[in-house]
Amino acid sequence: RAENFHFIHKRTLYFGLGLVGGKIKDTMSYSMQLQDHFEIVKSMIEQHVVVAQDVTSVVIFGHAFPVETQDPFFVPLRQYLDEELDNKVPILYLNGDYHKYEFEPNYLGLSNFQRLQVDFGTENPPLQVAVAASSSSTFNNNWNATEVFSHDRMLSNETIKN
């Protein structure tokens, strides 16, 4: 899909997905789009985490606040992470949509899945998200999301200048 992208940086696999919020005009088409999103995420995780083992964490960017409309993506993703990957891969989903800060450390009941919703526009200080790089060549159950992902939503003006 042309609207999606992915890349690897410092052993983290990043995805930008066309996960939109609001009213969906063609729910069947959007459902198929979400299924495609899941398939590409699963395929890239299989390729880079399971087989090549050159990735130890995943960040997914999407606009949509996950509601029932996005189930064709999030339901199989949750099942895949829990049942096939045994919840061993740290994942962060970053979204906007409701435009207020919200953090869910055990998203969808998985200890290695976090969701972070960003604030609206320029009314709030910048949000800095950090991803710790792993020196390990494989993913393991000792490397968890709370160690991998951190964020600071109250950056000082001095931090912004640097």
Coordinates of N, CA, C and O in Angstrom, one line a residue:
R1 N 0.8 -1.2 0.0 CA 0.0 0.0 0.0 C 0.9 1.2 0.0 O 1.8 1.4 0.8
A2 N 0.6 2.2 -0.9 CA 1.4 3.4 -1.1 C 1.4 4.2 0.2 O 2.4 5.0 0.4
E3 N 0.4 4.2 1.0 CA 0.3 5.1 2.2 C 1.2 4.6 3.3 O 1.4 5.3 4.3
N4 N 1.7 3.4 3.3 CA 2.5 2.8 4.4 C 4.0 3.0 4.1 O 4.4 3.1 3.0
F5 N 4.7 3.0 5.2 CA 6.2 2.9 5.1 C 6.7 2.1 6.2 O 6.0 1.9 7.3
H6 N 7.9 1.6 6.1 CA 8.6 1.0 7.2 C 10.1 1.1 6.9 O 10.6 1.2 5.8
F7 N 10.9 1.1 8.0 CA 12.3 1.1 8.0 C 12.9 0.6 9.3 O 12.1 0.5 10.3
I8 N 14.1 0.3 9.3 CA 14.8 -0.2 10.5 C 15.9 0.8 10.9 O 16.6 1.3 10.0
H9 N 15.9 1.2 12.1 CA 17.0 2.1 12.7 C 17.4 1.6 14.0 O 16.5 1.4 14.9
K10 N 18.6 1.3 14.2 CA 19.2 0.8 15.5 C 18.4 -0.3 16.1 O 17.9 -0.3 17.2
R11 N 18.1 -1.4 15.3 CA 17.5 -2.6 15.7 C 16.0 -2.4 16.0 O 15.4 -3.3 16.7
T12 N 15.4 -1.3 15.7 CA 14.0 -1.1 15.8 C 13.3 -1.0 14.5 O 13.8 -0.2 13.6
L13 N 12.2 -1.7 14.3 CA 11.4 -1.7 13.1 C 10.3 -0.6 13.2 O 9.5 -0.7 14.2
Y14 N 10.3 0.4 12.4 CA 9.3 1.4 12.4 C 8.3 1.3 11.3 O 8.7 1.0 10.2
F15 N 7.0 1.5 11.6 CA 5.9 1.4 10.6 C 5.1 2.7 10.6 O 4.8 3.2 11.7
G16 N 4.8 3.2 9.5 CA 3.8 4.3 9.4 C 2.6 3.7 8.6 O 2.8 3.2 7.4
L17 N 1.5 3.6 9.2 CA 0.3 2.9 8.6 C -0.9 3.9 8.4 O -1.1 4.8 9.2
G18 N -1.6 3.6 7.4 CA -2.8 4.4 7.1 C -4.0 4.0 8.0 O -5.0 3.5 7.5
L19 N -3.8 4.2 9.3 CA -4.8 3.9 10.3 C -5.5 5.2 10.6 O -5.0 6.1 11.3
V20 N -6.7 5.4 10.1 CA -7.4 6.7 10.2 C -8.6 6.6 11.2 O -9.1 5.5 11.4
G21 N -8.9 7.7 11.8 CA -10.0 7.8 12.7 C -11.2 8.5 12.0 O -11.2 8.7 10.8
G22 N -12.2 8.7 12.8 CA -13.4 9.4 12.2 C -14.3 8.5 11.5 O -14.3 7.3 11.6
K23 N -15.2 9.1 10.7 CA -16.2 8.3 10.0 C -15.6 7.6 8.8 O -15.0 8.3 8.0
I24 N -15.9 6.3 8.6 CA -15.4 5.6 7.5 C -16.6 5.4 6.5 O -17.6 4.9 6.9
K25 N -16.4 5.8 5.3 CA -17.4 5.8 4.3 C -17.6 4.4 3.7 O -18.8 3.9 3.5
D26 N -16.6 3.7 3.5 CA -16.6 2.3 2.9 C -16.0 1.3 3.9 O -14.8 1.1 3.8
T27 N -16.8 0.8 4.8 CA -16.3 0.0 5.9 C -15.6 -1.3 5.3 O -14.7 -1.8 5.9
M28 N -16.2 -1.9 4.3 CA -15.6 -3.1 3.7 C -14.2 -2.9 3.1 O -13.3 -3.6 3.4
S29 N -14.1 -1.8 2.4 CA -12.8 -1.5 1.8 C -11.8 -1.1 2.9 O -10.6 -1.6 2.9
Y30 N -12.2 -0.4 4.0 CA -11.3 -0.1 5.1 C -10.9 -1.3 5.9 O -9.8 -1.5 6.3
S31 N -11.8 -2.2 6.0 CA -11.5 -3.5 6.7 C -10.4 -4.2 6.0 O -9.5 -4.8 6.6
M32 N -10.6 -4.3 4.6 CA -9.6 -5.0 3.8 C -8.2 -4.2 3.9 O -7.2 -4.9 4.0
Q33 N -8.2 -2.9 4.0 CA -7.0 -2.1 4.1 C -6.3 -2.5 5.5 O -5.1 -2.7 5.5
L34 N -7.1 -2.6 6.5 CA -6.6 -2.9 7.8 C -6.0 -4.3 7.9 O -4.9 -4.5 8.5
Q35 N -6.6 -5.2 7.2 CA -6.1 -6.6 7.1 C -4.8 -6.6 6.4 O -3.8 -7.3 6.8
D36 N -4.7 -5.8 5.3 CA -3.4 -5.6 4.6 C -2.3 -5.0 5.5 O -1.2 -5.5 5.5
H37 N -2.7 -4.0 6.3 CA -1.7 -3.5 7.3 C -1.2 -4.5 8.2 O 0.0 -4.6 8.4
F38 N -2.1 -5.4 8.7 CA -1.7 -6.4 9.6 C -0.7 -7.4 8.9 O 0.3 -7.7 9.5
E39 N -1.0 -7.8 7.7 CA -0.2 -8.7 7.0 C 1.2 -8.2 6.7 O 2.2 -8.9 6.9
I40 N 1.3 -6.9 6.4 CA 2.7 -6.3 6.2 C 3.4 -6.2 7.5 O 4.6 -6.5 7.6
V41 N 2.8 -5.9 8.6 CA 3.4 -5.8 9.9 C 3.9 -7.2 10.3 O 5.0 -7.4 10.7
K42 N 3.0 -8.2 10.2 CA 3.4 -9.5 10.5 C 4.5 -10.0 9.7 O 5.5 -10.6 10.2
S43 N 4.4 -9.8 8.4 CA 5.5 -10.2 7.4 C 6.9 -9.6 7.8 O 7.9 -10.3 7.8
M44 N 6.9 -8.4 8.1 CA 8.1 -7.7 8.4 C 8.7 -8.1 9.8 O 9.9 -8.3 9.9
I45 N 7.8 -8.4 10.7 CA 8.2 -8.9 12.0 C 8.8 -10.3 11.8 O 9.9 -10.6 12.4
E46 N 8.1 -11.1 11.1 CA 8.6 -12.5 10.8 C 10.0 -12.4 10.2 O 10.9 -13.1 10.6
Q47 N 10.1 -11.6 9.2 CA 11.4 -11.5 8.4 C 12.5 -10.9 9.3 O 13.6 -11.5 9.3
H48 N 12.3 -9.9 10.1 CA 13.4 -9.2 10.8 C 13.5 -9.6 12.2 O 14.6 -9.5 12.8
V49 N 12.5 -10.0 12.9 CA 12.6 -10.4 14.3 C 12.9 -11.9 14.4 O 13.8 -12.3 15.1
V50 N 12.0 -12.7 13.7 CA 12.1 -14.1 13.9 C 13.2 -14.8 13.0 O 14.0 -15.5 13.6
V51 N 13.3 -14.4 11.8 CA 14.3 -15.0 10.9 C 15.7 -14.4 10.9 O 16.6 -15.0 11.4
A52 N 15.8 -13.1 10.5 CA 17.1 -12.4 10.4 C 17.6 -12.0 11.8 O 18.8 -11.9 12.0
Q53 N 16.7 -11.8 12.7 CA 17.0 -11.4 14.1 C 17.8 -10.1 14.1 O 18.7 -10.0 14.9
D54 N 17.5 -9.2 13.2 CA 18.2 -7.9 13.2 C 17.4 -6.8 13.8 O 17.8 -5.6 13.8
V55 N 16.2 -7.2 14.4 CA 15.3 -6.2 15.0 C 14.9 -6.8 16.4 O 14.6 -8.0 16.5
T56 N 14.9 -5.9 17.4 CA 14.5 -6.3 18.8 C 13.3 -5.6 19.3 O 12.8 -5.9 20.4
S57 N 12.8 -4.5 18.6 CA 11.6 -3.8 19.0 C 10.9 -3.2 17.8 O 11.5 -3.1 16.7
V58 N 9.6 -2.8 18.0 CA 8.8 -2.3 16.9 C 8.0 -1.1 17.4 O 7.5 -1.0 18.5
V59 N 8.0 0.0 16.5 CA 7.2 1.2 16.7 C 6.2 1.3 15.6 O 6.6 1.2 14.4
I60 N 4.9 1.5 15.9 CA 3.9 1.7 14.8 C 3.3 3.0 15.0 O 2.8 3.4 16.1
F61 N 3.3 3.8 13.9 CA 2.7 5.1 13.9 C 1.3 5.0 13.1 O 1.3 4.4 12.0
G62 N 0.3 5.5 13.7 CA -1.0 5.5 13.1 C -1.8 6.6 13.7 O -1.6 7.0 14.9
H63 N -2.8 7.2 13.0 CA -3.6 8.3 13.6 C -4.7 7.8 14.5 O -5.0 8.4 15.5
A64 N -5.3 6.7 14.1 CA -6.5 6.2 14.8 C -6.4 5.8 16.2 O -5.5 5.1 16.6
F65 N -7.3 6.4 17.0 CA -7.5 5.8 18.4 C -8.2 4.5 18.1 O -9.2 4.4 17.5
P66 N -7.6 3.4 18.7 CA -8.2 2.1 18.4 C -9.6 1.8 18.9 O -9.8 1.8 20.2
V67 N -10.5 1.7 18.1 CA -11.9 1.4 18.4 C -12.3 0.2 17.5 O -11.5 -0.3 16.7
E68 N -13.5 -0.2 17.7 CA -14.0 -1.4 16.9 C -13.7 -1.3 15.4 O -13.5 -2.3 14.8
T69 N -13.8 -0.1 14.9 CA -13.5 0.1 13.4 C -12.1 -0.5 13.0 O -12.0 -1.0 11.9
Q70 N -11.2 -0.4 13.9 CA -9.8 -0.8 13.7 C -9.5 -2.3 14.1 O -8.4 -2.8 14.0
D71 N -10.6 -3.0 14.5 CA -10.4 -4.4 14.9 C -9.8 -5.3 13.9 O -9.0 -6.2 14.2
P72 N -10.0 -5.1 12.6 CA -9.4 -6.0 11.6 C -7.8 -5.9 11.6 O -7.1 -6.7 11.1
F73 N -7.3 -4.8 12.2 CA -5.8 -4.7 12.4 C -5.4 -5.2 13.8 O -4.6 -6.0 14.0
F74 N -6.1 -4.6 14.8 CA -5.6 -4.8 16.2 C -5.9 -6.2 16.8 O -5.1 -6.7 17.6
V75 N -7.0 -6.8 16.4 CA -7.4 -8.1 16.9 C -6.4 -9.2 16.4 O -5.8 -9.9 17.3
P76 N -6.1 -9.3 15.1 CA -5.1 -10.3 14.7 C -3.7 -9.9 15.2 O -2.9 -10.8 15.5
L77 N -3.4 -8.6 15.3 CA -2.0 -8.2 15.8 C -1.9 -8.7 17.3 O -0.8 -9.3 17.6
R78 N -2.9 -8.4 18.1 CA -2.8 -8.9 19.5 C -2.6 -10.4 19.6 O -1.8 -10.9 20.3
Q79 N -3.4 -11.1 18.8 CA -3.4 -12.6 18.8 C -2.0 -13.0 18.3 O -1.4 -13.9 18.9
Y80 N -1.4 -12.4 17.3 CA -0.1 -12.8 16.8 C 1.0 -12.5 17.8 O 1.8 -13.4 18.1
L81 N 0.9 -11.4 18.4 CA 2.0 -11.0 19.4 C 1.9 -12.0 20.6 O 2.9 -12.4 21.2
D82 N 0.7 -12.3 21.1 CA 0.5 -13.1 22.3 C 0.8 -14.6 22.0 O 1.5 -15.2 22.7
E83 N 0.2 -15.1 20.9 CA 0.2 -16.6 20.7 C 1.4 -17.0 19.9 O 2.0 -18.1 20.2
E84 N 1.8 -16.3 18.9 CA 3.0 -16.7 18.1 C 4.3 -16.2 18.6 O 5.3 -16.9 18.4
L85 N 4.3 -15.0 19.1 CA 5.6 -14.4 19.5 C 5.7 -14.4 21.1 O 6.7 -13.9 21.6
D86 N 4.7 -15.0 21.7 CA 4.8 -15.2 23.2 C 5.0 -13.9 23.9 O 5.7 -13.9 25.0
N87 N 4.5 -12.8 23.4 CA 4.6 -11.5 24.0 C 6.1 -11.1 24.3 O 6.4 -10.4 25.3
K88 N 7.0 -11.5 23.5 CA 8.4 -11.3 23.7 C 9.0 -10.0 22.9 O 10.1 -9.7 23.2
V89 N 8.2 -9.5 22.1 CA 8.7 -8.3 21.3 C 8.1 -7.0 21.8 O 6.9 -6.9 21.8
P90 N 8.9 -6.1 22.3 CA 8.4 -4.8 22.7 C 7.8 -4.0 21.5 O 8.5 -3.8 20.5
I91 N 6.6 -3.6 21.7 CA 5.9 -2.8 20.6 C 5.3 -1.5 21.2 O 4.8 -1.5 22.3
L92 N 5.4 -0.4 20.5 CA 4.8 0.8 20.9 C 4.0 1.3 19.7 O 4.4 1.4 18.6
Y93 N 2.7 1.6 20.0 CA 1.8 2.2 19.0 C 1.6 3.7 19.4 O 1.1 4.0 20.5
L94 N 2.0 4.6 18.5 CA 1.8 6.0 18.7 C 0.6 6.5 17.8 O 0.6 6.2 16.6
N95 N -0.3 7.2 18.5 CA -1.5 7.7 17.7 C -1.8 9.1 18.2 O -1.4 9.6 19.2
G96 N -2.6 9.7 17.3 CA -3.2 11.1 17.6 C -4.7 11.0 17.9 O -5.1 10.6 19.0
D97 N -5.5 11.3 16.9 CA -6.9 11.1 16.9 C -7.6 11.9 17.9 O -8.2 13.0 17.6
Y98 N -7.6 11.6 19.2 CA -8.3 12.3 20.2 C -7.6 13.5 20.7 O -8.1 14.3 21.5
H99 N -6.3 13.6 20.4 CA -5.5 14.8 20.6 C -5.3 15.2 22.0 O -5.3 16.4 22.4
K100 N -5.2 14.2 22.9 CA -4.9 14.5 24.3 C -3.9 13.4 24.7 O -4.0 12.3 24.3
Y101 N -3.0 13.8 25.6 CA -2.0 12.8 26.1 C -2.7 11.6 26.8 O -3.6 11.8 27.6
E102 N -2.3 10.4 26.4 CA -2.8 9.2 27.1 C -1.7 8.1 26.9 O -1.2 8.0 25.8
F103 N -1.5 7.4 28.0 CA -0.5 6.4 27.9 C -1.0 5.1 28.5 O -1.6 5.1 29.6
E104 N -1.0 4.0 27.8 CA -1.4 2.7 28.2 C -0.2 1.7 28.2 O 0.2 1.3 27.1
P105 N 0.4 1.4 29.3 CA 1.6 0.6 29.4 C 1.3 -0.9 29.1 O 2.3 -1.5 28.6
N106 N 0.2 -1.4 29.3 CA -0.1 -2.8 29.0 C -1.3 -2.9 28.0 O -2.3 -3.4 28.3
Y107 N -1.0 -2.3 26.8 CA -2.1 -2.2 25.9 C -2.6 -3.6 25.4 O -1.8 -4.5 25.2
L108 N -3.9 -3.7 25.3 CA -4.6 -4.9 24.9 C -4.2 -6.1 25.8 O -4.3 -7.2 25.4
G109 N -3.9 -5.8 27.1 CA -3.6 -6.8 28.0 C -2.2 -7.4 27.9 O -1.9 -8.5 28.5
L110 N -1.3 -6.9 27.0 CA 0.0 -7.4 26.8 C 1.0 -6.5 27.5 O 1.1 -5.4 27.2
S111 N 1.9 -7.1 28.3 CA 2.9 -6.4 29.0 C 3.9 -5.8 28.1 O 4.6 -4.8 28.5
N112 N 4.1 -6.3 26.9 CA 5.1 -5.8 26.0 C 4.6 -4.9 24.9 O 5.2 -4.6 23.9
F113 N 3.3 -4.5 25.1 CA 2.7 -3.6 24.1 C 2.2 -2.3 24.8 O 1.4 -2.4 25.7
Q114 N 2.7 -1.2 24.3 CA 2.3 0.1 24.9 C 1.6 0.9 23.8 O 1.9 0.8 22.6
R115 N 0.7 1.8 24.3 CA 0.1 2.8 23.4 C 0.3 4.2 24.0 O 0.1 4.4 25.1
L116 N 0.7 5.1 23.1 CA 0.9 6.4 23.5 C 0.2 7.4 22.5 O 0.4 7.3 21.3
Q117 N -0.7 8.2 23.1 CA -1.5 9.1 22.3 C -0.9 10.5 22.5 O -0.7 10.9 23.7
V118 N -0.7 11.2 21.5 CA 0.0 12.5 21.5 C -1.1 13.6 21.7 O -2.2 13.5 21.3
D119 N -0.6 14.8 22.2 CA -1.4 16.0 22.4 C -1.7 16.6 21.1 O -1.1 16.4 20.1
F120 N -2.6 17.6 21.1 CA -3.0 18.4 19.9 C -2.0 19.5 19.7 O -1.7 20.3 20.6
G121 N -1.5 19.6 18.5 CA -0.8 20.7 17.9 C 0.2 21.4 18.8 O 1.0 20.7 19.6
T122 N 0.2 22.7 18.8 CA 1.3 23.5 19.5 C 0.8 24.0 20.9 O 1.5 24.8 21.5
E123 N -0.4 23.5 21.4 CA -0.9 24.0 22.6 C -0.2 23.4 23.8 O -0.3 23.9 25.0
N124 N 0.6 22.3 23.6 CA 1.3 21.6 24.7 C 2.7 21.5 24.3 O 3.1 21.6 23.2
P125 N 3.6 21.2 25.3 CA 5.0 21.1 25.1 C 5.3 19.9 24.2 O 4.4 18.9 24.1
P126 N 6.4 19.8 23.5 CA 6.8 18.7 22.7 C 6.8 17.4 23.4 O 7.1 17.4 24.6
L127 N 6.6 16.3 22.8 CA 6.7 15.0 23.3 C 7.9 14.3 22.8 O 8.1 14.2 21.6
Q128 N 8.8 14.0 23.7 CA 10.0 13.2 23.2 C 9.9 11.8 23.6 O 9.6 11.4 24.7
V129 N 10.0 10.9 22.6 CA 10.0 9.5 22.7 C 11.3 8.9 22.4 O 12.0 9.3 21.4
A130 N 11.8 8.1 23.4 CA 13.1 7.4 23.2 C 13.0 5.9 23.1 O 12.1 5.3 23.8
V131 N 13.8 5.4 22.2 CA 13.8 3.9 22.0 C 15.2 3.5 22.3 O 16.1 3.9 21.7
A132 N 15.4 2.7 23.4 CA 16.7 2.2 23.8 C 17.1 1.1 22.8 O 16.3 0.2 22.4
A133 N 18.3 1.1 22.4 CA 18.9 0.1 21.4 C 19.3 -1.1 22.2 O 19.9 -1.0 23.3
S134 N 19.0 -2.3 21.7 CA 19.5 -3.5 22.3 C 20.7 -4.0 21.6 O 20.9 -3.9 20.4
S135 N 21.7 -4.5 22.4 CA 22.9 -5.1 21.8 C 22.7 -6.5 21.6 O 23.5 -7.2 21.0
S136 N 21.6 -7.1 22.0 CA 21.3 -8.5 21.8 C 21.0 -8.8 20.4 O 20.5 -8.0 19.7
S137 N 21.4 -10.0 19.9 CA 21.2 -10.4 18.5 C 19.8 -11.0 18.3 O 19.4 -11.3 17.2
T138 N 19.1 -11.3 19.4 CA 17.8 -11.9 19.3 C 16.8 -11.2 20.3 O 17.3 -10.6 21.3
F139 N 15.5 -11.4 20.1 CA 14.6 -10.9 21.1 C 14.5 -11.9 22.2 O 14.7 -13.1 21.9
N140 N 14.2 -11.5 23.3 CA 14.0 -12.4 24.5 C 13.1 -11.9 25.5 O 12.8 -10.7 25.4
N141 N 12.6 -12.7 26.4 CA 11.6 -12.2 27.3 C 12.1 -11.4 28.5 O 11.4 -11.0 29.3
N142 N 13.5 -11.2 28.5 CA 14.0 -10.3 29.5 C 14.1 -8.8 29.0 O 14.3 -7.9 29.8
W143 N 13.8 -8.6 27.8 CA 13.9 -7.2 27.2 C 12.4 -6.8 27.0 O 11.7 -7.2 26.1
N144 N 11.9 -5.9 27.9 CA 10.5 -5.6 27.9 C 10.3 -4.1 27.5 O 11.2 -3.3 27.5
A145 N 9.0 -3.8 27.2 CA 8.7 -2.5 26.7 C 9.0 -1.4 27.7 O 9.4 -0.3 27.2
T146 N 8.9 -1.6 29.0 CA 9.2 -0.5 29.9 C 10.7 -0.2 29.9 O 11.1 0.9 30.2
E147 N 11.6 -1.1 29.5 CA 13.0 -0.9 29.4 C 13.3 -0.2 28.0 O 14.3 0.5 27.9
V148 N 12.5 -0.6 27.0 CA 12.8 -0.1 25.6 C 12.3 1.3 25.4 O 13.0 2.1 24.8
F149 N 11.1 1.6 25.7 CA 10.4 2.8 25.4 C 10.3 3.7 26.6 O 9.9 3.3 27.6
S150 N 10.6 5.0 26.4 CA 10.4 6.0 27.4 C 9.9 7.3 26.7 O 10.1 7.4 25.5
H151 N 9.3 8.1 27.4 CA 8.8 9.4 26.8 C 8.8 10.5 27.9 O 8.7 10.2 29.1
D152 N 8.9 11.7 27.4 CA 8.9 12.9 28.3 C 8.0 13.9 27.6 O 8.3 14.4 26.5
R153 N 6.9 14.2 28.3 CA 6.0 15.1 27.7 C 6.1 16.5 28.2 O 5.3 17.4 27.8
M154 N 7.0 16.8 29.1 CA 7.1 18.1 29.7 C 8.5 18.7 29.5 O 9.2 19.0 30.4
L155 N 9.0 18.7 28.2 CA 10.3 19.1 27.9 C 10.5 20.6 28.3 O 9.6 21.4 28.0
S156 N 11.6 21.0 28.8 CA 11.9 22.3 29.2 C 12.3 23.1 27.9 O 12.8 22.5 26.9
N157 N 12.3 24.4 27.9 CA 12.8 25.2 26.8 C 14.2 24.9 26.5 O 14.7 25.0 25.4
E158 N 15.0 24.7 27.6 CA 16.5 24.4 27.4 C 16.7 23.1 26.7 O 17.5 23.0 25.8
T159 N 15.9 22.1 27.0 CA 16.0 20.8 26.3 C 15.6 21.0 24.8 O 16.2 20.4 23.9
I160 N 14.6 21.8 24.5 CA 14.2 22.0 23.2 C 15.3 22.6 22.3 O 15.5 22.3 21.2
K161 N 16.0 23.6 22.9 CA 17.1 24.3 22.2 C 18.2 23.4 21.8 O 18.9 23.5 20.8
N162 N 18.5 22.4 22.7 CA 19.6 21.4 22.4 C 19.2 20.4 21.4 O 19.4 19.7 20.8

